[in-house]
Amino acid sequence: MKQKNIFALTAIAASLLAACGGGGSAGTAPASAPQTTAPAQQPPANPPVNPPVNPPADPPVNPPEAPATGATTWSSVKFGGGGYVTGLVFHPTTANLLYARTDIGGAYRWNQATSSWTPITDGLGFGATESRFHGIESIALDPNNDQLVYMATGMYTFEGNGRLYISSDRGATWTHVDLPFPLGGNNPGRAMGERLMVDPNKPSTLFFGSRTAGLWTSVDSGKTWAQVTSLSPVKMTADQISAAGGGMGVELVVYDTGTKGTGTATQTIYTAIAPDYASVAGLGSNMYKSTNGGATWTPVATPVSGYHIPHMVRADDGMFYVVFTKDTGPGAGGPGRLYKFDGSNWTLLKSVDPQTGTNFGLGGVSVQGSGATTRIALGVTNSWGNWNGQQIVQLSDDAGKNWREIEATMPGEVASGWVDDVEIDPANRDHILHVHGGGIVETRNASSSTPSWQGVIGGIEETATLSLATPPAGAPYILINSAGDVGTWVDTNLAATPTLNPGLGWSNGNAADMAWADPLYIAGIGVVNSTSTAAGFWSGDGGKTWSRFASLPAGAAQNTSSEASVAVTVRNKAVVSPANSVPSYTTDNGASWNATNLPPLPNVAPGWNRGYHLAADRKNPNKVYAYDSGGATWGTAGKVYVSTDGGHSFTLSQGSVDAKLGPNSWGATSLAVNPNAEGDIWLADGSALYHSLDSGATWTKLAAFTPAAGAQGATLVALGKAASGARYSAAVYVVGVVGGVWGVYRSDDGGASWKRFNDDAHQFGGIGVMAADQNIYGRIYVSGTGRGLIYSN
């Protein structure tokens, strides 16, 4: 079988090492789509993914229009993975019951019947104001009740305290409890753990190892929490947390028991202490032990000190297998050590040390069996590439005496680098899975001399779309997806992984547009993340082949963040607005650029990006509209500018000034045109929705949308195919709040009336980007928080 190496390109791998500090924390490229709650800054990147550039796709495959009656259903636009899965948690006794947690895209449950993953964090509890709870720090299961799931959430420690979600139906529905400490599902070290554990003997008792405030416990099934002050009462200060990259704190909890359901709390418990918290709290060891159910704790002398303990597992015979590694991860660098520990004695089983050209660490570990024939699967981290002698997953069948490599150079799909969690299926010792920067891979024949590996990512969609564009009816493609980390893609089949892209590798696609009368012409901008180099690109054949712009517009090289916009007027002509920059136009396909007369955008706060929203009139390409949102809620009032010469020069719309558009961030605002009528413009300023029928000369504020309950009133607007017989020429979709309820709303009568289009079960952690289909009425495309692209039927 032909090998397929996800991180095959040496240059990409080398750049990733640099971006991760030799296997330390996450990269630096932004990868979260703008949120309706308008975060202060774009969150750090998802891990690098470099899908291969494939030959041109077949003609577009757009699933048929749904019947006019019945509830709206939702499906994922297939990409396949696209983001970092941070942990896998098997139920210990129920076969095929497996959960996956991600850093920005929520959690999933494995569906054995469909051999795919089911998202379990799309509905109630994960709305527009709750997007940060799509960062999953830890998942815990009750060995006595396979319906019960606990999930500790919070994306970044600086955002405030986290939540504990509790489900009694395997994640179909949730309740939640506010936790008294912050979590960091997308902070460095996010694959460590599990931090959250249920006592198998007395499952109403839980422990949680926090990043910043020590160890916590609950004795009422997670409803209330108390700090375990007998270990340490210390809570890290904001400065200490920042210096520690979000804090590692108490990295995991492990019970020393082989029983369950006895009704008596497990007495012997171990916990691992990160160097940062040990230093702040004055703790003398990186491991502590309690022999009285957590009432008191004593230090455990470890064979190495000052290391992280990302994983510690117990075999059936009571032997512990403990990973030590120097860096935090993802993809932690070394030195790394694996020891076995019988409660008193440590035995070294595996070592990796920095060598010329490599800096391997150790990540995930899983065991099956007991005694001298214990099977151990061990993840080697920061080990990029696929070559003879490479280490990705090491396997031992004799309790660590001998090792062999079971993934590198083996048949199938090899995924190196961020092997931060490895799991042996408790129901099938030959089934071994591990996480990586683009999802999950598995082998089902681990005992073979040449195990075969394949991705197991069906249903997991974790790309972060930054910009989205849909072409006119009849175009040979369905949409253009500009996304963080994976770049820009042209989709021709919603049910298949796209193949058409500019070939930039690990990159962010910031914005793209097409010529409406000639949609084979596409232009876009982005950034190559490995070098932080801005890129402009175009295709003249609908994405089958691509070329780079010969030059870049002013500001593009210095401003590569996602607050960017592109408006294509006709083939070879476009207006481009890089973040924080005056837009420029080209009339020769990027060979040269001229600045427009739009005013510069002043900074509203250090590190805060802004930009112009651009839109070309689809009926009259000489008209281009530019919207300055004001940059922030404390910025200047929003303004619209209008060009009648193809975007070369602009005039301020006094009507937009008179309308008193509210100031807001770029990511909480949008501008859209009705492609079926000249001069018909819609604008969402975050608080309200506005409509102009005279090319922006005058504006009408629609009263339906108003902020409520922390959600902004109107953040996104898109126009698609009209309903048959509708009196207005387009269906209008708005993300906002009507009658105090946040959601997606549709109007078929030009805004005279509105009906909610989504429901509570489909909130996706908020919606950051939206576009509407011109071929099928009722079809829109939205990006959830770290949930890839989702479309309606």
PDB file of N, CA and C in Angstrom, residues 696-772:
ATOM      1  N   GLY A 696     -26.134  53.028  -1.145  1.00  0.00           N
ATOM      2  CA  GLY A 696     -25.583  53.582   0.076  1.00  0.00           C
ATOM      3  C   GLY A 696     -25.877  55.036   0.315  1.00  0.00           C
ATOM      4  N   ALA A 697     -26.673  55.668  -0.551  1.00  0.00           N
ATOM      5  CA  ALA A 697     -26.998  57.079  -0.336  1.00  0.00           C
ATOM      6  C   ALA A 697     -27.837  57.249   0.926  1.00  0.00           C
ATOM      7  N   THR A 698     -28.790  56.358   1.134  1.00  0.00           N
ATOM      8  CA  THR A 698     -29.607  56.384   2.350  1.00  0.00           C
ATOM      9  C   THR A 698     -29.689  54.976   2.931  1.00  0.00           C
ATOM     10  N   TRP A 699     -29.924  54.925   4.236  1.00  0.00           N
ATOM     11  CA  TRP A 699     -29.951  53.645   4.943  1.00  0.00           C
ATOM     12  C   TRP A 699     -31.174  53.569   5.848  1.00  0.00           C
ATOM     13  N   THR A 700     -31.765  52.382   5.887  1.00  0.00           N
ATOM     14  CA  THR A 700     -32.883  52.116   6.773  1.00  0.00           C
ATOM     15  C   THR A 700     -32.455  51.116   7.831  1.00  0.00           C
ATOM     16  N   LYS A 701     -32.703  51.469   9.079  1.00  0.00           N
ATOM     17  CA  LYS A 701     -32.407  50.541  10.182  1.00  0.00           C
ATOM     18  C   LYS A 701     -33.614  49.655  10.414  1.00  0.00           C
ATOM     19  N   LEU A 702     -33.384  48.320  10.412  1.00  0.00           N
ATOM     20  CA  LEU A 702     -34.463  47.367  10.640  1.00  0.00           C
ATOM     21  C   LEU A 702     -34.599  47.100  12.133  1.00  0.00           C
ATOM     22  N   ALA A 703     -35.799  47.243  12.636  1.00  0.00           N
ATOM     23  CA  ALA A 703     -36.002  47.226  14.085  1.00  0.00           C
ATOM     24  C   ALA A 703     -35.929  45.839  14.705  1.00  0.00           C
ATOM     25  N   ALA A 704     -35.942  44.790  13.875  1.00  0.00           N
ATOM     26  CA  ALA A 704     -36.079  43.437  14.432  1.00  0.00           C
ATOM     27  C   ALA A 704     -34.890  43.010  15.287  1.00  0.00           C
ATOM     28  N   PHE A 705     -33.692  43.486  14.967  1.00  0.00           N
ATOM     29  CA  PHE A 705     -32.486  42.958  15.601  1.00  0.00           C
ATOM     30  C   PHE A 705     -31.967  43.911  16.669  1.00  0.00           C
ATOM     31  N   THR A 706     -31.837  43.406  17.892  1.00  0.00           N
ATOM     32  CA  THR A 706     -31.304  44.184  19.005  1.00  0.00           C
ATOM     33  C   THR A 706     -30.488  43.279  19.911  1.00  0.00           C
ATOM     34  N   PRO A 707     -29.397  43.778  20.504  1.00  0.00           N
ATOM     35  CA  PRO A 707     -28.587  42.947  21.407  1.00  0.00           C
ATOM     36  C   PRO A 707     -29.404  42.482  22.609  1.00  0.00           C
ATOM     37  N   ALA A 708     -29.025  41.327  23.136  1.00  0.00           N
ATOM     38  CA  ALA A 708     -29.687  40.796  24.328  1.00  0.00           C
ATOM     39  C   ALA A 708     -28.832  39.713  24.939  1.00  0.00           C
ATOM     40  N   ALA A 709     -28.836  39.632  26.254  1.00  0.00           N
ATOM     41  CA  ALA A 709     -28.204  38.549  27.016  1.00  0.00           C
ATOM     42  C   ALA A 709     -26.753  38.334  26.619  1.00  0.00           C
ATOM     43  N   GLY A 710     -26.041  39.430  26.379  1.00  0.00           N
ATOM     44  CA  GLY A 710     -24.627  39.328  26.057  1.00  0.00           C
ATOM     45  C   GLY A 710     -24.320  39.057  24.605  1.00  0.00           C
ATOM     46  N   ALA A 711     -25.329  38.753  23.790  1.00  0.00           N
ATOM     47  CA  ALA A 711     -25.124  38.497  22.366  1.00  0.00           C
ATOM     48  C   ALA A 711     -25.383  39.778  21.583  1.00  0.00           C
ATOM     49  N   GLN A 712     -24.590  39.991  20.537  1.00  0.00           N
ATOM     50  CA  GLN A 712     -24.752  41.183  19.735  1.00  0.00           C
ATOM     51  C   GLN A 712     -25.971  41.062  18.825  1.00  0.00           C
ATOM     52  N   GLY A 713     -26.524  42.211  18.436  1.00  0.00           N
ATOM     53  CA  GLY A 713     -27.811  42.223  17.762  1.00  0.00           C
ATOM     54  C   GLY A 713     -27.796  41.672  16.358  1.00  0.00           C
ATOM     55  N   ALA A 714     -26.776  42.020  15.560  1.00  0.00           N
ATOM     56  CA  ALA A 714     -26.678  41.535  14.178  1.00  0.00           C
ATOM     57  C   ALA A 714     -25.221  41.593  13.767  1.00  0.00           C
ATOM     58  N   THR A 715     -24.644  40.444  13.488  1.00  0.00           N
ATOM     59  CA  THR A 715     -23.213  40.384  13.196  1.00  0.00           C
ATOM     60  C   THR A 715     -22.892  39.919  11.787  1.00  0.00           C
ATOM     61  N   LEU A 716     -23.783  39.153  11.169  1.00  0.00           N
ATOM     62  CA  LEU A 716     -23.534  38.613   9.833  1.00  0.00           C
ATOM     63  C   LEU A 716     -24.788  38.736   8.989  1.00  0.00           C
ATOM     64  N   VAL A 717     -24.589  39.024   7.700  1.00  0.00           N
ATOM     65  CA  VAL A 717     -25.701  39.055   6.763  1.00  0.00           C
ATOM     66  C   VAL A 717     -25.235  38.444   5.456  1.00  0.00           C
ATOM     67  N   ALA A 718     -26.101  37.641   4.841  1.00  0.00           N
ATOM     68  CA  ALA A 718     -25.788  37.003   3.564  1.00  0.00           C
ATOM     69  C   ALA A 718     -27.069  36.875   2.763  1.00  0.00           C
ATOM     70  N   LEU A 719     -26.938  36.918   1.440  1.00  0.00           N
ATOM     71  CA  LEU A 719     -28.090  36.830   0.555  1.00  0.00           C
ATOM     72  C   LEU A 719     -27.932  35.668  -0.403  1.00  0.00           C
ATOM     73  N   GLY A 720     -29.021  34.888  -0.551  1.00  0.00           N
ATOM     74  CA  GLY A 720     -28.990  33.719  -1.408  1.00  0.00           C
ATOM     75  C   GLY A 720     -30.207  33.643  -2.307  1.00  0.00           C
ATOM     76  N   LYS A 721     -30.374  32.490  -2.922  1.00  0.00           N
ATOM     77  CA  LYS A 721     -31.477  32.294  -3.857  1.00  0.00           C
ATOM     78  C   LYS A 721     -32.810  32.571  -3.175  1.00  0.00           C
ATOM     79  N   ALA A 722     -33.682  33.277  -3.886  1.00  0.00           N
ATOM     80  CA  ALA A 722     -34.976  33.636  -3.331  1.00  0.00           C
ATOM     81  C   ALA A 722     -35.929  32.455  -3.367  1.00  0.00           C
ATOM     82  N   ALA A 723     -36.906  32.503  -2.484  1.00  0.00           N
ATOM     83  CA  ALA A 723     -37.989  31.528  -2.516  1.00  0.00           C
ATOM     84  C   ALA A 723     -38.812  31.717  -3.785  1.00  0.00           C
ATOM     85  N   SER A 724     -39.346  30.640  -4.277  1.00  0.00           N
ATOM     86  CA  SER A 724     -40.187  30.716  -5.464  1.00  0.00           C
ATOM     87  C   SER A 724     -41.380  31.634  -5.193  1.00  0.00           C
ATOM     88  N   GLY A 725     -41.561  32.624  -6.038  1.00  0.00           N
ATOM     89  CA  GLY A 725     -42.683  33.543  -5.903  1.00  0.00           C
ATOM     90  C   GLY A 725     -42.486  34.629  -4.881  1.00  0.00           C
ATOM     91  N   ALA A 726     -41.301  34.720  -4.264  1.00  0.00           N
ATOM     92  CA  ALA A 726     -41.051  35.741  -3.251  1.00  0.00           C
ATOM     93  C   ALA A 726     -41.079  37.127  -3.880  1.00  0.00           C
ATOM     94  N   ARG A 727     -41.504  38.117  -3.085  1.00  0.00           N
ATOM     95  CA  ARG A 727     -41.614  39.473  -3.620  1.00  0.00           C
ATOM     96  C   ARG A 727     -40.273  40.196  -3.614  1.00  0.00           C
ATOM     97  N   TYR A 728     -39.305  39.670  -2.863  1.00  0.00           N
ATOM     98  CA  TYR A 728     -37.960  40.239  -2.877  1.00  0.00           C
ATOM     99  C   TYR A 728     -37.049  39.264  -3.604  1.00  0.00           C
ATOM    100  N   SER A 729     -36.053  39.773  -4.308  1.00  0.00           N
ATOM    101  CA  SER A 729     -35.274  38.959  -5.248  1.00  0.00           C
ATOM    102  C   SER A 729     -34.215  38.086  -4.600  1.00  0.00           C
ATOM    103  N   ALA A 730     -34.077  38.118  -3.288  1.00  0.00           N
ATOM    104  CA  ALA A 730     -33.106  37.264  -2.600  1.00  0.00           C
ATOM    105  C   ALA A 730     -33.643  36.884  -1.233  1.00  0.00           C
ATOM    106  N   ALA A 731     -33.246  35.722  -0.762  1.00  0.00           N
ATOM    107  CA  ALA A 731     -33.471  35.361   0.634  1.00  0.00           C
ATOM    108  C   ALA A 731     -32.363  35.994   1.458  1.00  0.00           C
ATOM    109  N   VAL A 732     -32.732  36.647   2.556  1.00  0.00           N
ATOM    110  CA  VAL A 732     -31.775  37.353   3.408  1.00  0.00           C
ATOM    111  C   VAL A 732     -31.610  36.564   4.703  1.00  0.00           C
ATOM    112  N   TYR A 733     -30.362  36.276   5.066  1.00  0.00           N
ATOM    113  CA  TYR A 733     -30.037  35.539   6.284  1.00  0.00           C
ATOM    114  C   TYR A 733     -29.202  36.435   7.191  1.00  0.00           C
ATOM    115  N   VAL A 734     -29.555  36.458   8.459  1.00  0.00           N
ATOM    116  CA  VAL A 734     -28.846  37.298   9.430  1.00  0.00           C
ATOM    117  C   VAL A 734     -28.570  36.479  10.679  1.00  0.00           C
ATOM    118  N   VAL A 735     -27.354  36.599  11.190  1.00  0.00           N
ATOM    119  CA  VAL A 735     -27.013  36.047  12.501  1.00  0.00           C
ATOM    120  C   VAL A 735     -27.165  37.177  13.514  1.00  0.00           C
ATOM    121  N   GLY A 736     -28.060  36.988  14.462  1.00  0.00           N
ATOM    122  CA  GLY A 736     -28.297  38.036  15.440  1.00  0.00           C
ATOM    123  C   GLY A 736     -29.371  37.642  16.431  1.00  0.00           C
ATOM    124  N   VAL A 737     -29.947  38.649  17.058  1.00  0.00           N
ATOM    125  CA  VAL A 737     -30.907  38.438  18.139  1.00  0.00           C
ATOM    126  C   VAL A 737     -32.235  39.084  17.771  1.00  0.00           C
ATOM    127  N   VAL A 738     -33.286  38.294  17.765  1.00  0.00           N
ATOM    128  CA  VAL A 738     -34.648  38.768  17.553  1.00  0.00           C
ATOM    129  C   VAL A 738     -35.485  38.337  18.749  1.00  0.00           C
ATOM    130  N   GLY A 739     -36.151  39.285  19.366  1.00  0.00           N
ATOM    131  CA  GLY A 739     -37.003  38.942  20.510  1.00  0.00           C
ATOM    132  C   GLY A 739     -36.240  38.310  21.649  1.00  0.00           C
ATOM    133  N   GLY A 740     -34.988  38.693  21.802  1.00  0.00           N
ATOM    134  CA  GLY A 740     -34.172  38.176  22.892  1.00  0.00           C
ATOM    135  C   GLY A 740     -33.547  36.828  22.641  1.00  0.00           C
ATOM    136  N   VAL A 741     -33.741  36.249  21.436  1.00  0.00           N
ATOM    137  CA  VAL A 741     -33.227  34.914  21.125  1.00  0.00           C
ATOM    138  C   VAL A 741     -32.183  35.017  20.017  1.00  0.00           C
ATOM    139  N   TRP A 742     -30.959  34.547  20.314  1.00  0.00           N
ATOM    140  CA  TRP A 742     -29.907  34.541  19.299  1.00  0.00           C
ATOM    141  C   TRP A 742     -30.110  33.386  18.333  1.00  0.00           C
ATOM    142  N   GLY A 743     -29.777  33.610  17.073  1.00  0.00           N
ATOM    143  CA  GLY A 743     -29.848  32.549  16.095  1.00  0.00           C
ATOM    144  C   GLY A 743     -29.587  33.066  14.699  1.00  0.00           C
ATOM    145  N   VAL A 744     -29.869  32.207  13.721  1.00  0.00           N
ATOM    146  CA  VAL A 744     -29.858  32.596  12.318  1.00  0.00           C
ATOM    147  C   VAL A 744     -31.306  32.845  11.918  1.00  0.00           C
ATOM    148  N   TYR A 745     -31.550  34.001  11.282  1.00  0.00           N
ATOM    149  CA  TYR A 745     -32.895  34.364  10.878  1.00  0.00           C
ATOM    150  C   TYR A 745     -32.952  34.578   9.369  1.00  0.00           C
ATOM    151  N   ARG A 746     -34.116  34.269   8.774  1.00  0.00           N
ATOM    152  CA  ARG A 746     -34.298  34.443   7.338  1.00  0.00           C
ATOM    153  C   ARG A 746     -35.515  35.310   7.059  1.00  0.00           C
ATOM    154  N   SER A 747     -35.351  36.157   6.046  1.00  0.00           N
ATOM    155  CA  SER A 747     -36.472  36.935   5.538  1.00  0.00           C
ATOM    156  C   SER A 747     -36.615  36.668   4.053  1.00  0.00           C
ATOM    157  N   ASP A 748     -37.850  36.444   3.597  1.00  0.00           N
ATOM    158  CA  ASP A 748     -38.143  36.261   2.178  1.00  0.00           C
ATOM    159  C   ASP A 748     -38.848  37.469   1.575  1.00  0.00           C
ATOM    160  N   ASP A 749     -38.985  38.517   2.384  1.00  0.00           N
ATOM    161  CA  ASP A 749     -39.706  39.695   1.903  1.00  0.00           C
ATOM    162  C   ASP A 749     -38.916  40.979   2.113  1.00  0.00           C
ATOM    163  N   GLY A 750     -37.597  40.875   1.960  1.00  0.00           N
ATOM    164  CA  GLY A 750     -36.765  42.073   2.041  1.00  0.00           C
ATOM    165  C   GLY A 750     -36.650  42.660   3.420  1.00  0.00           C
ATOM    166  N   GLY A 751     -36.870  41.864   4.447  1.00  0.00           N
ATOM    167  CA  GLY A 751     -36.696  42.334   5.813  1.00  0.00           C
ATOM    168  C   GLY A 751     -37.967  42.768   6.498  1.00  0.00           C
ATOM    169  N   ALA A 752     -39.111  42.631   5.829  1.00  0.00           N
ATOM    170  CA  ALA A 752     -40.371  43.004   6.480  1.00  0.00           C
ATOM    171  C   ALA A 752     -40.717  42.049   7.616  1.00  0.00           C
ATOM    172  N   SER A 753     -40.362  40.773   7.462  1.00  0.00           N
ATOM    173  CA  SER A 753     -40.615  39.786   8.514  1.00  0.00           C
ATOM    174  C   SER A 753     -39.449  38.804   8.572  1.00  0.00           C
ATOM    175  N   TRP A 754     -39.299  38.180   9.729  1.00  0.00           N
ATOM    176  CA  TRP A 754     -38.159  37.280   9.961  1.00  0.00           C
ATOM    177  C   TRP A 754     -38.625  36.024  10.674  1.00  0.00           C
ATOM    178  N   LYS A 755     -37.981  34.919  10.341  1.00  0.00           N
ATOM    179  CA  LYS A 755     -38.261  33.644  10.991  1.00  0.00           C
ATOM    180  C   LYS A 755     -36.939  32.985  11.343  1.00  0.00           C
ATOM    181  N   ARG A 756     -36.885  32.423  12.535  1.00  0.00           N
ATOM    182  CA  ARG A 756     -35.638  31.756  12.930  1.00  0.00           C
ATOM    183  C   ARG A 756     -35.366  30.566  12.019  1.00  0.00           C
ATOM    184  N   PHE A 757     -34.106  30.456  11.606  1.00  0.00           N
ATOM    185  CA  PHE A 757     -33.732  29.450  10.615  1.00  0.00           C
ATOM    186  C   PHE A 757     -33.039  28.242  11.244  1.00  0.00           C
ATOM    187  N   ASN A 758     -32.263  28.478  12.284  1.00  0.00           N
ATOM    188  CA  ASN A 758     -31.661  27.357  13.015  1.00  0.00           C
ATOM    189  C   ASN A 758     -32.526  27.058  14.245  1.00  0.00           C
ATOM    190  N   ASP A 759     -32.042  26.181  15.126  1.00  0.00           N
ATOM    191  CA  ASP A 759     -32.742  25.919  16.372  1.00  0.00           C
ATOM    192  C   ASP A 759     -31.706  25.750  17.478  1.00  0.00           C
ATOM    193  N   ASP A 760     -32.169  25.494  18.685  1.00  0.00           N
ATOM    194  CA  ASP A 760     -31.259  25.425  19.825  1.00  0.00           C
ATOM    195  C   ASP A 760     -30.260  24.282  19.712  1.00  0.00           C
ATOM    196  N   ALA A 761     -30.611  23.244  18.970  1.00  0.00           N
ATOM    197  CA  ALA A 761     -29.717  22.093  18.844  1.00  0.00           C
ATOM    198  C   ALA A 761     -28.589  22.344  17.846  1.00  0.00           C
ATOM    199  N   HIS A 762     -28.656  23.473  17.147  1.00  0.00           N
ATOM    200  CA  HIS A 762     -27.663  23.768  16.108  1.00  0.00           C
ATOM    201  C   HIS A 762     -27.171  25.203  16.287  1.00  0.00           C
ATOM    202  N   GLN A 763     -26.277  25.372  17.275  1.00  0.00           N
ATOM    203  CA  GLN A 763     -25.707  26.679  17.582  1.00  0.00           C
ATOM    204  C   GLN A 763     -24.200  26.730  17.314  1.00  0.00           C
ATOM    205  N   PHE A 764     -23.556  25.579  17.365  1.00  0.00           N
ATOM    206  CA  PHE A 764     -22.184  25.405  16.890  1.00  0.00           C
ATOM    207  C   PHE A 764     -21.148  26.269  17.619  1.00  0.00           C
ATOM    208  N   GLY A 765     -21.455  26.642  18.856  1.00  0.00           N
ATOM    209  CA  GLY A 765     -20.506  27.478  19.589  1.00  0.00           C
ATOM    210  C   GLY A 765     -20.432  28.889  19.063  1.00  0.00           C
ATOM    211  N   GLY A 766     -21.483  29.355  18.436  1.00  0.00           N
ATOM    212  CA  GLY A 766     -21.480  30.656  17.780  1.00  0.00           C
ATOM    213  C   GLY A 766     -21.128  30.511  16.314  1.00  0.00           C
ATOM    214  N   ILE A 767     -21.442  31.536  15.535  1.00  0.00           N
ATOM    215  CA  ILE A 767     -21.198  31.517  14.092  1.00  0.00           C
ATOM    216  C   ILE A 767     -20.346  32.718  13.724  1.00  0.00           C
ATOM    217  N   GLY A 768     -19.203  32.449  13.077  1.00  0.00           N
ATOM    218  CA  GLY A 768     -18.267  33.515  12.763  1.00  0.00           C
ATOM    219  C   GLY A 768     -18.293  33.964  11.327  1.00  0.00           C
ATOM    220  N   VAL A 769     -18.699  33.094  10.404  1.00  0.00           N
ATOM    221  CA  VAL A 769     -18.727  33.415   8.980  1.00  0.00           C
ATOM    222  C   VAL A 769     -19.972  32.778   8.382  1.00  0.00           C
ATOM    223  N   MET A 770     -20.583  33.459   7.389  1.00  0.00           N
ATOM    224  CA  MET A 770     -21.775  32.907   6.746  1.00  0.00           C
ATOM    225  C   MET A 770     -21.822  33.346   5.289  1.00  0.00           C
ATOM    226  N   ALA A 771     -22.268  32.453   4.416  1.00  0.00           N
ATOM    227  CA  ALA A 771     -22.550  32.767   3.019  1.00  0.00           C
ATOM    228  C   ALA A 771     -23.776  31.977   2.599  1.00  0.00           C
ATOM    229  N   ALA A 772     -24.451  32.461   1.560  1.00  0.00           N
ATOM    230  CA  ALA A 772     -25.678  31.810   1.098  1.00  0.00           C
ATOM    231  C   ALA A 772     -25.501  31.306  -0.327  1.00  0.00           C
TER     232      ALA A 772
END
